[in-house]
């Protein structure tokens, strides 16, 4: 069994972003592995540790230098090698990324039994990449998976649906989108981080150059309005609130 | 503007809210009901198709939507950002070679839906999308009010079929 973990990079959620002309300025952004992709990498490594038939765990990412950061992190967690699809535009859309990854898998000749990715890409807050890759490769997928059992040629996945959890089975090869609580990602120790730098990292060109969507307008969310605290007894607060609503807000 | 196909999931009010946006886009409005809901006859569209899908079956839903695109000649497809919508819309876009404007998780759905609408849908339509508990005129007043017309804060995904005309 060969497992592919998709581990793209996203701006570090703890960092700050600077708005440019219809885009976020990439300079100064600190990058990290997409937290949901970290679950995918951890699940892949755990399957290899638990099973005797897992030949290889491969990590793949699309992007510029920031993608290498995510790939090295996945390799420090335990992935055997990485594939870097080089693309300078860091704000590409999901369909572009999905097409590049699906074409790279097809061109490599490698046959992956299980593809794991995060359920969401936090840089775009989108969940489109996984299903699109599955469609391009003609395989089934399950989204928002919180529990996974992999058998011989079959995977049983529990995933979130509206207000409840549902367990489904799919035939492999298939794609699983990992949600939080699926596994607890390990924190790679320094020796593993150093070893990851020596693991093979293949660099390839994207199969397509053009994304299917273009950002025509980009705005930060509006800032919250000011807040006035009303103090006093319940009667005083109610009286003052009525006055504010009538005279200042003019909504009554 | 070409025809628009609205994907209707039973008991999902966001499905009904999209008929307002579909009408604003121009062209004929068609609908595909995914499930056994008997609301097809009251949908505000020129043609309604229906396929009996009861459970989580993205592959079957993708096939059905692709077939409905072919039958309706739709160049734009509107799919609610439900779990099934989020799973199916990218597959449809990949299958048909179209672009995808997508909503994210529940927290961002509404914001992204309105962000999408602001690109070229009128203020009236935008307000229609913002209204709670309003199907946008879909089956309001109809004797049998569809179960899809319940209050919601869900947004919508816009998936484009081949030949889709971009909003921008």
PDB file of N, CA, C and O in Angstrom, chain B residues 83-132:
ATOM      1  N   UNK B  83     -23.189  20.060   3.534  1.00  0.00           N
ATOM      2  CA  UNK B  83     -22.144  19.038   3.473  1.00  0.00           C
ATOM      3  C   UNK B  83     -22.113  18.389   2.092  1.00  0.00           C
ATOM      4  O   UNK B  83     -21.058  18.243   1.488  1.00  0.00           O
ATOM      5  N   UNK B  84     -23.278  18.022   1.584  1.00  0.00           N
ATOM      6  CA  UNK B  84     -23.313  17.368   0.275  1.00  0.00           C
ATOM      7  C   UNK B  84     -22.921  18.365  -0.816  1.00  0.00           C
ATOM      8  O   UNK B  84     -22.218  18.023  -1.766  1.00  0.00           O
ATOM      9  N   UNK B  85     -23.331  19.633  -0.651  1.00  0.00           N
ATOM     10  CA  UNK B  85     -22.975  20.650  -1.638  1.00  0.00           C
ATOM     11  C   UNK B  85     -21.474  20.881  -1.699  1.00  0.00           C
ATOM     12  O   UNK B  85     -20.888  20.991  -2.773  1.00  0.00           O
ATOM     13  N   UNK B  86     -20.860  20.946  -0.533  1.00  0.00           N
ATOM     14  CA  UNK B  86     -19.410  21.158  -0.500  1.00  0.00           C
ATOM     15  C   UNK B  86     -18.652  19.969  -1.076  1.00  0.00           C
ATOM     16  O   UNK B  86     -17.568  20.128  -1.623  1.00  0.00           O
ATOM     17  N   UNK B  87     -19.223  18.776  -0.945  1.00  0.00           N
ATOM     18  CA  UNK B  87     -18.562  17.594  -1.492  1.00  0.00           C
ATOM     19  C   UNK B  87     -18.796  17.454  -2.985  1.00  0.00           C
ATOM     20  O   UNK B  87     -17.942  16.938  -3.705  1.00  0.00           O
ATOM     21  N   UNK B  88     -19.951  17.898  -3.447  1.00  0.00           N
ATOM     22  CA  UNK B  88     -20.340  17.636  -4.832  1.00  0.00           C
ATOM     23  C   UNK B  88     -19.896  18.757  -5.781  1.00  0.00           C
ATOM     24  O   UNK B  88     -19.460  18.485  -6.903  1.00  0.00           O
ATOM     25  N   UNK B  89     -19.986  20.013  -5.340  1.00  0.00           N
ATOM     26  CA  UNK B  89     -19.685  21.132  -6.238  1.00  0.00           C
ATOM     27  C   UNK B  89     -18.288  21.025  -6.863  1.00  0.00           C
ATOM     28  O   UNK B  89     -18.148  21.201  -8.090  1.00  0.00           O
ATOM     29  N   UNK B  90     -17.224  20.728  -6.080  1.00  0.00           N
ATOM     30  CA  UNK B  90     -15.901  20.609  -6.722  1.00  0.00           C
ATOM     31  C   UNK B  90     -15.838  19.453  -7.718  1.00  0.00           C
ATOM     32  O   UNK B  90     -15.161  19.554  -8.745  1.00  0.00           O
ATOM     33  N   UNK B  91     -16.556  18.380  -7.412  1.00  0.00           N
ATOM     34  CA  UNK B  91     -16.541  17.238  -8.331  1.00  0.00           C
ATOM     35  C   UNK B  91     -17.229  17.616  -9.640  1.00  0.00           C
ATOM     36  O   UNK B  91     -16.772  17.238 -10.721  1.00  0.00           O
ATOM     37  N   UNK B  92     -18.324  18.359  -9.539  1.00  0.00           N
ATOM     38  CA  UNK B  92     -19.031  18.782 -10.752  1.00  0.00           C
ATOM     39  C   UNK B  92     -18.145  19.715 -11.574  1.00  0.00           C
ATOM     40  O   UNK B  92     -18.035  19.574 -12.796  1.00  0.00           O
ATOM     41  N   UNK B  93     -17.502  20.660 -10.898  1.00  0.00           N
ATOM     42  CA  UNK B  93     -16.621  21.595 -11.615  1.00  0.00           C
ATOM     43  C   UNK B  93     -15.484  20.840 -12.292  1.00  0.00           C
ATOM     44  O   UNK B  93     -15.110  21.143 -13.427  1.00  0.00           O
ATOM     45  N   UNK B  94     -14.917  19.853 -11.585  1.00  0.00           N
ATOM     46  CA  UNK B  94     -13.823  19.071 -12.173  1.00  0.00           C
ATOM     47  C   UNK B  94     -14.325  18.238 -13.346  1.00  0.00           C
ATOM     48  O   UNK B  94     -13.673  18.156 -14.387  1.00  0.00           O
ATOM     49  N   UNK B  95     -15.495  17.670 -13.187  1.00  0.00           N
ATOM     50  CA  UNK B  95     -16.043  16.803 -14.242  1.00  0.00           C
ATOM     51  C   UNK B  95     -16.381  17.601 -15.495  1.00  0.00           C
ATOM     52  O   UNK B  95     -16.158  17.140 -16.609  1.00  0.00           O
ATOM     53  N   UNK B  96     -16.920  18.806 -15.294  1.00  0.00           N
ATOM     54  CA  UNK B  96     -17.376  19.612 -16.428  1.00  0.00           C
ATOM     55  C   UNK B  96     -16.313  20.596 -16.912  1.00  0.00           C
ATOM     56  O   UNK B  96     -16.543  21.321 -17.867  1.00  0.00           O
ATOM     57  N   UNK B  97     -15.180  20.666 -16.228  1.00  0.00           N
ATOM     58  CA  UNK B  97     -14.129  21.589 -16.645  1.00  0.00           C
ATOM     59  C   UNK B  97     -14.476  23.039 -16.385  1.00  0.00           C
ATOM     60  O   UNK B  97     -14.043  23.929 -17.111  1.00  0.00           O
ATOM     61  N   UNK B  98     -15.246  23.303 -15.348  1.00  0.00           N
ATOM     62  CA  UNK B  98     -15.655  24.675 -15.044  1.00  0.00           C
ATOM     63  C   UNK B  98     -14.914  25.273 -13.875  1.00  0.00           C
ATOM     64  O   UNK B  98     -14.135  24.601 -13.200  1.00  0.00           O
ATOM     65  N   UNK B  99     -15.154  26.533 -13.639  1.00  0.00           N
ATOM     66  CA  UNK B  99     -14.579  27.219 -12.481  1.00  0.00           C
ATOM     67  C   UNK B  99     -15.489  27.011 -11.284  1.00  0.00           C
ATOM     68  O   UNK B  99     -16.633  26.592 -11.410  1.00  0.00           O
ATOM     69  N   UNK B 100     -14.971  27.302 -10.115  1.00  0.00           N
ATOM     70  CA  UNK B 100     -15.750  27.106  -8.893  1.00  0.00           C
ATOM     71  C   UNK B 100     -15.537  28.289  -7.961  1.00  0.00           C
ATOM     72  O   UNK B 100     -14.414  28.635  -7.620  1.00  0.00           O
ATOM     73  N   UNK B 101     -16.634  28.947  -7.602  1.00  0.00           N
ATOM     74  CA  UNK B 101     -16.572  29.956  -6.547  1.00  0.00           C
ATOM     75  C   UNK B 101     -17.205  29.308  -5.331  1.00  0.00           C
ATOM     76  O   UNK B 101     -18.390  29.006  -5.341  1.00  0.00           O
ATOM     77  N   UNK B 102     -16.418  29.088  -4.322  1.00  0.00           N
ATOM     78  CA  UNK B 102     -16.907  28.243  -3.245  1.00  0.00           C
ATOM     79  C   UNK B 102     -17.020  28.943  -1.920  1.00  0.00           C
ATOM     80  O   UNK B 102     -16.346  29.929  -1.645  1.00  0.00           O
ATOM     81  N   UNK B 103     -17.896  28.407  -1.098  1.00  0.00           N
ATOM     82  CA  UNK B 103     -17.997  28.841   0.278  1.00  0.00           C
ATOM     83  C   UNK B 103     -17.124  27.935   1.120  1.00  0.00           C
ATOM     84  O   UNK B 103     -16.859  26.798   0.779  1.00  0.00           O
ATOM     85  N   UNK B 104     -16.723  28.459   2.240  1.00  0.00           N
ATOM     86  CA  UNK B 104     -15.888  27.667   3.130  1.00  0.00           C
ATOM     87  C   UNK B 104     -16.722  26.954   4.162  1.00  0.00           C
ATOM     88  O   UNK B 104     -17.772  26.418   3.864  1.00  0.00           O
ATOM     89  N   UNK B 105     -16.282  26.976   5.382  1.00  0.00           N
ATOM     90  CA  UNK B 105     -17.028  26.261   6.404  1.00  0.00           C
ATOM     91  C   UNK B 105     -18.208  27.110   6.868  1.00  0.00           C
ATOM     92  O   UNK B 105     -18.460  28.202   6.369  1.00  0.00           O
ATOM     93  N   UNK B 106     -18.949  26.627   7.807  1.00  0.00           N
ATOM     94  CA  UNK B 106     -20.189  27.279   8.225  1.00  0.00           C
ATOM     95  C   UNK B 106     -19.957  28.718   8.652  1.00  0.00           C
ATOM     96  O   UNK B 106     -20.745  29.599   8.363  1.00  0.00           O
ATOM     97  N   UNK B 107     -18.849  28.954   9.308  1.00  0.00           N
ATOM     98  CA  UNK B 107     -18.581  30.282   9.814  1.00  0.00           C
ATOM     99  C   UNK B 107     -18.488  31.307   8.673  1.00  0.00           C
ATOM    100  O   UNK B 107     -18.883  32.442   8.805  1.00  0.00           O
ATOM    101  N   UNK B 108     -17.953  30.873   7.542  1.00  0.00           N
ATOM    102  CA  UNK B 108     -17.696  31.812   6.452  1.00  0.00           C
ATOM    103  C   UNK B 108     -18.750  31.770   5.357  1.00  0.00           C
ATOM    104  O   UNK B 108     -18.732  32.592   4.473  1.00  0.00           O
ATOM    105  N   UNK B 109     -19.639  30.823   5.432  1.00  0.00           N
ATOM    106  CA  UNK B 109     -20.563  30.634   4.314  1.00  0.00           C
ATOM    107  C   UNK B 109     -21.305  31.908   3.945  1.00  0.00           C
ATOM    108  O   UNK B 109     -21.325  32.328   2.802  1.00  0.00           O
ATOM    109  N   UNK B 110     -21.894  32.526   4.938  1.00  0.00           N
ATOM    110  CA  UNK B 110     -22.760  33.646   4.646  1.00  0.00           C
ATOM    111  C   UNK B 110     -21.963  34.815   4.091  1.00  0.00           C
ATOM    112  O   UNK B 110     -22.347  35.439   3.110  1.00  0.00           O
ATOM    113  N   UNK B 111     -20.842  35.065   4.704  1.00  0.00           N
ATOM    114  CA  UNK B 111     -19.993  36.162   4.256  1.00  0.00           C
ATOM    115  C   UNK B 111     -19.574  35.954   2.803  1.00  0.00           C
ATOM    116  O   UNK B 111     -19.649  36.847   1.989  1.00  0.00           O
ATOM    117  N   UNK B 112     -19.158  34.720   2.500  1.00  0.00           N
ATOM    118  CA  UNK B 112     -18.668  34.473   1.155  1.00  0.00           C
ATOM    119  C   UNK B 112     -19.809  34.497   0.141  1.00  0.00           C
ATOM    120  O   UNK B 112     -19.616  34.928  -0.973  1.00  0.00           O
ATOM    121  N   UNK B 113     -20.959  34.035   0.563  1.00  0.00           N
ATOM    122  CA  UNK B 113     -22.109  34.065  -0.326  1.00  0.00           C
ATOM    123  C   UNK B 113     -22.415  35.503  -0.717  1.00  0.00           C
ATOM    124  O   UNK B 113     -22.570  35.835  -1.874  1.00  0.00           O
ATOM    125  N   UNK B 114     -22.457  36.384   0.284  1.00  0.00           N
ATOM    126  CA  UNK B 114     -22.772  37.777   0.000  1.00  0.00           C
ATOM    127  C   UNK B 114     -21.640  38.433  -0.767  1.00  0.00           C
ATOM    128  O   UNK B 114     -21.861  39.267  -1.627  1.00  0.00           O
ATOM    129  N   UNK B 115     -20.416  38.034  -0.449  1.00  0.00           N
ATOM    130  CA  UNK B 115     -19.280  38.563  -1.198  1.00  0.00           C
ATOM    131  C   UNK B 115     -19.423  38.225  -2.669  1.00  0.00           C
ATOM    132  O   UNK B 115     -19.159  39.044  -3.529  1.00  0.00           O
ATOM    133  N   UNK B 116     -19.865  37.019  -2.917  1.00  0.00           N
ATOM    134  CA  UNK B 116     -20.083  36.604  -4.301  1.00  0.00           C
ATOM    135  C   UNK B 116     -21.204  37.430  -4.921  1.00  0.00           C
ATOM    136  O   UNK B 116     -21.073  37.959  -6.016  1.00  0.00           O
ATOM    137  N   UNK B 117     -22.283  37.598  -4.183  1.00  0.00           N
ATOM    138  CA  UNK B 117     -23.427  38.298  -4.724  1.00  0.00           C
ATOM    139  C   UNK B 117     -23.097  39.748  -5.050  1.00  0.00           C
ATOM    140  O   UNK B 117     -23.604  40.310  -5.993  1.00  0.00           O
ATOM    141  N   UNK B 118     -22.225  40.344  -4.263  1.00  0.00           N
ATOM    142  CA  UNK B 118     -21.913  41.748  -4.467  1.00  0.00           C
ATOM    143  C   UNK B 118     -21.213  42.017  -5.788  1.00  0.00           C
ATOM    144  O   UNK B 118     -21.113  43.135  -6.220  1.00  0.00           O
ATOM    145  N   UNK B 119     -20.751  40.972  -6.416  1.00  0.00           N
ATOM    146  CA  UNK B 119     -20.027  41.197  -7.664  1.00  0.00           C
ATOM    147  C   UNK B 119     -20.941  41.709  -8.767  1.00  0.00           C
ATOM    148  O   UNK B 119     -20.558  42.532  -9.540  1.00  0.00           O
ATOM    149  N   UNK B 120     -22.125  41.186  -8.875  1.00  0.00           N
ATOM    150  CA  UNK B 120     -22.980  41.751  -9.923  1.00  0.00           C
ATOM    151  C   UNK B 120     -24.472  41.525  -9.680  1.00  0.00           C
ATOM    152  O   UNK B 120     -25.262  41.728 -10.569  1.00  0.00           O
ATOM    153  N   UNK B 121     -24.821  41.097  -8.507  1.00  0.00           N
ATOM    154  CA  UNK B 121     -26.239  40.925  -8.239  1.00  0.00           C
ATOM    155  C   UNK B 121     -26.771  42.175  -7.561  1.00  0.00           C
ATOM    156  O   UNK B 121     -26.088  42.798  -6.761  1.00  0.00           O
ATOM    157  N   UNK B 122     -27.980  42.554  -7.905  1.00  0.00           N
ATOM    158  CA  UNK B 122     -28.504  43.837  -7.451  1.00  0.00           C
ATOM    159  C   UNK B 122     -28.705  43.878  -5.943  1.00  0.00           C
ATOM    160  O   UNK B 122     -28.705  42.860  -5.262  1.00  0.00           O
ATOM    161  N   UNK B 123     -28.883  45.097  -5.433  1.00  0.00           N
ATOM    162  CA  UNK B 123     -29.108  45.265  -4.001  1.00  0.00           C
ATOM    163  C   UNK B 123     -30.349  44.515  -3.550  1.00  0.00           C
ATOM    164  O   UNK B 123     -30.387  43.955  -2.468  1.00  0.00           O
ATOM    165  N   UNK B 124     -31.371  44.516  -4.400  1.00  0.00           N
ATOM    166  CA  UNK B 124     -32.606  43.820  -4.028  1.00  0.00           C
ATOM    167  C   UNK B 124     -32.348  42.330  -3.821  1.00  0.00           C
ATOM    168  O   UNK B 124     -32.813  41.721  -2.873  1.00  0.00           O
ATOM    169  N   UNK B 125     -31.596  41.776  -4.734  1.00  0.00           N
ATOM    170  CA  UNK B 125     -31.302  40.349  -4.620  1.00  0.00           C
ATOM    171  C   UNK B 125     -30.441  40.076  -3.408  1.00  0.00           C
ATOM    172  O   UNK B 125     -30.629  39.105  -2.697  1.00  0.00           O
ATOM    173  N   UNK B 126     -29.482  40.981  -3.169  1.00  0.00           N
ATOM    174  CA  UNK B 126     -28.611  40.798  -2.014  1.00  0.00           C
ATOM    175  C   UNK B 126     -29.439  40.825  -0.737  1.00  0.00           C
ATOM    176  O   UNK B 126     -29.257  40.018   0.160  1.00  0.00           O
ATOM    177  N   UNK B 127     -30.377  41.763  -0.686  1.00  0.00           N
ATOM    178  CA  UNK B 127     -31.227  41.818   0.505  1.00  0.00           C
ATOM    179  C   UNK B 127     -32.072  40.554   0.600  1.00  0.00           C
ATOM    180  O   UNK B 127     -32.329  40.051   1.674  1.00  0.00           O
ATOM    181  N   UNK B 128     -32.472  40.024  -0.564  1.00  0.00           N
ATOM    182  CA  UNK B 128     -33.229  38.782  -0.561  1.00  0.00           C
ATOM    183  C   UNK B 128     -32.420  37.641   0.018  1.00  0.00           C
ATOM    184  O   UNK B 128     -32.924  36.824   0.774  1.00  0.00           O
ATOM    185  N   UNK B 129     -31.121  37.612  -0.300  1.00  0.00           N
ATOM    186  CA  UNK B 129     -30.260  36.571   0.235  1.00  0.00           C
ATOM    187  C   UNK B 129     -30.061  36.747   1.734  1.00  0.00           C
ATOM    188  O   UNK B 129     -29.875  35.802   2.463  1.00  0.00           O
ATOM    189  N   UNK B 130     -30.103  38.008   2.184  1.00  0.00           N
ATOM    190  CA  UNK B 130     -29.865  38.274   3.592  1.00  0.00           C
ATOM    191  C   UNK B 130     -31.070  37.968   4.459  1.00  0.00           C
ATOM    192  O   UNK B 130     -30.947  37.754   5.644  1.00  0.00           O
ATOM    193  N   UNK B 131     -32.250  38.006   3.843  1.00  0.00           N
ATOM    194  CA  UNK B 131     -33.446  37.807   4.648  1.00  0.00           C
ATOM    195  C   UNK B 131     -33.479  36.418   5.254  1.00  0.00           C
ATOM    196  O   UNK B 131     -33.099  35.438   4.632  1.00  0.00           O
ATOM    197  N   UNK B 132     -33.940  36.351   6.461  1.00  0.00           N
ATOM    198  CA  UNK B 132     -34.073  35.065   7.122  1.00  0.00           C
ATOM    199  C   UNK B 132     -35.489  34.531   6.911  1.00  0.00           C
ATOM    200  O   UNK B 132     -36.449  35.287   6.949  1.00  0.00           O
TER     201      UNK B 132
END
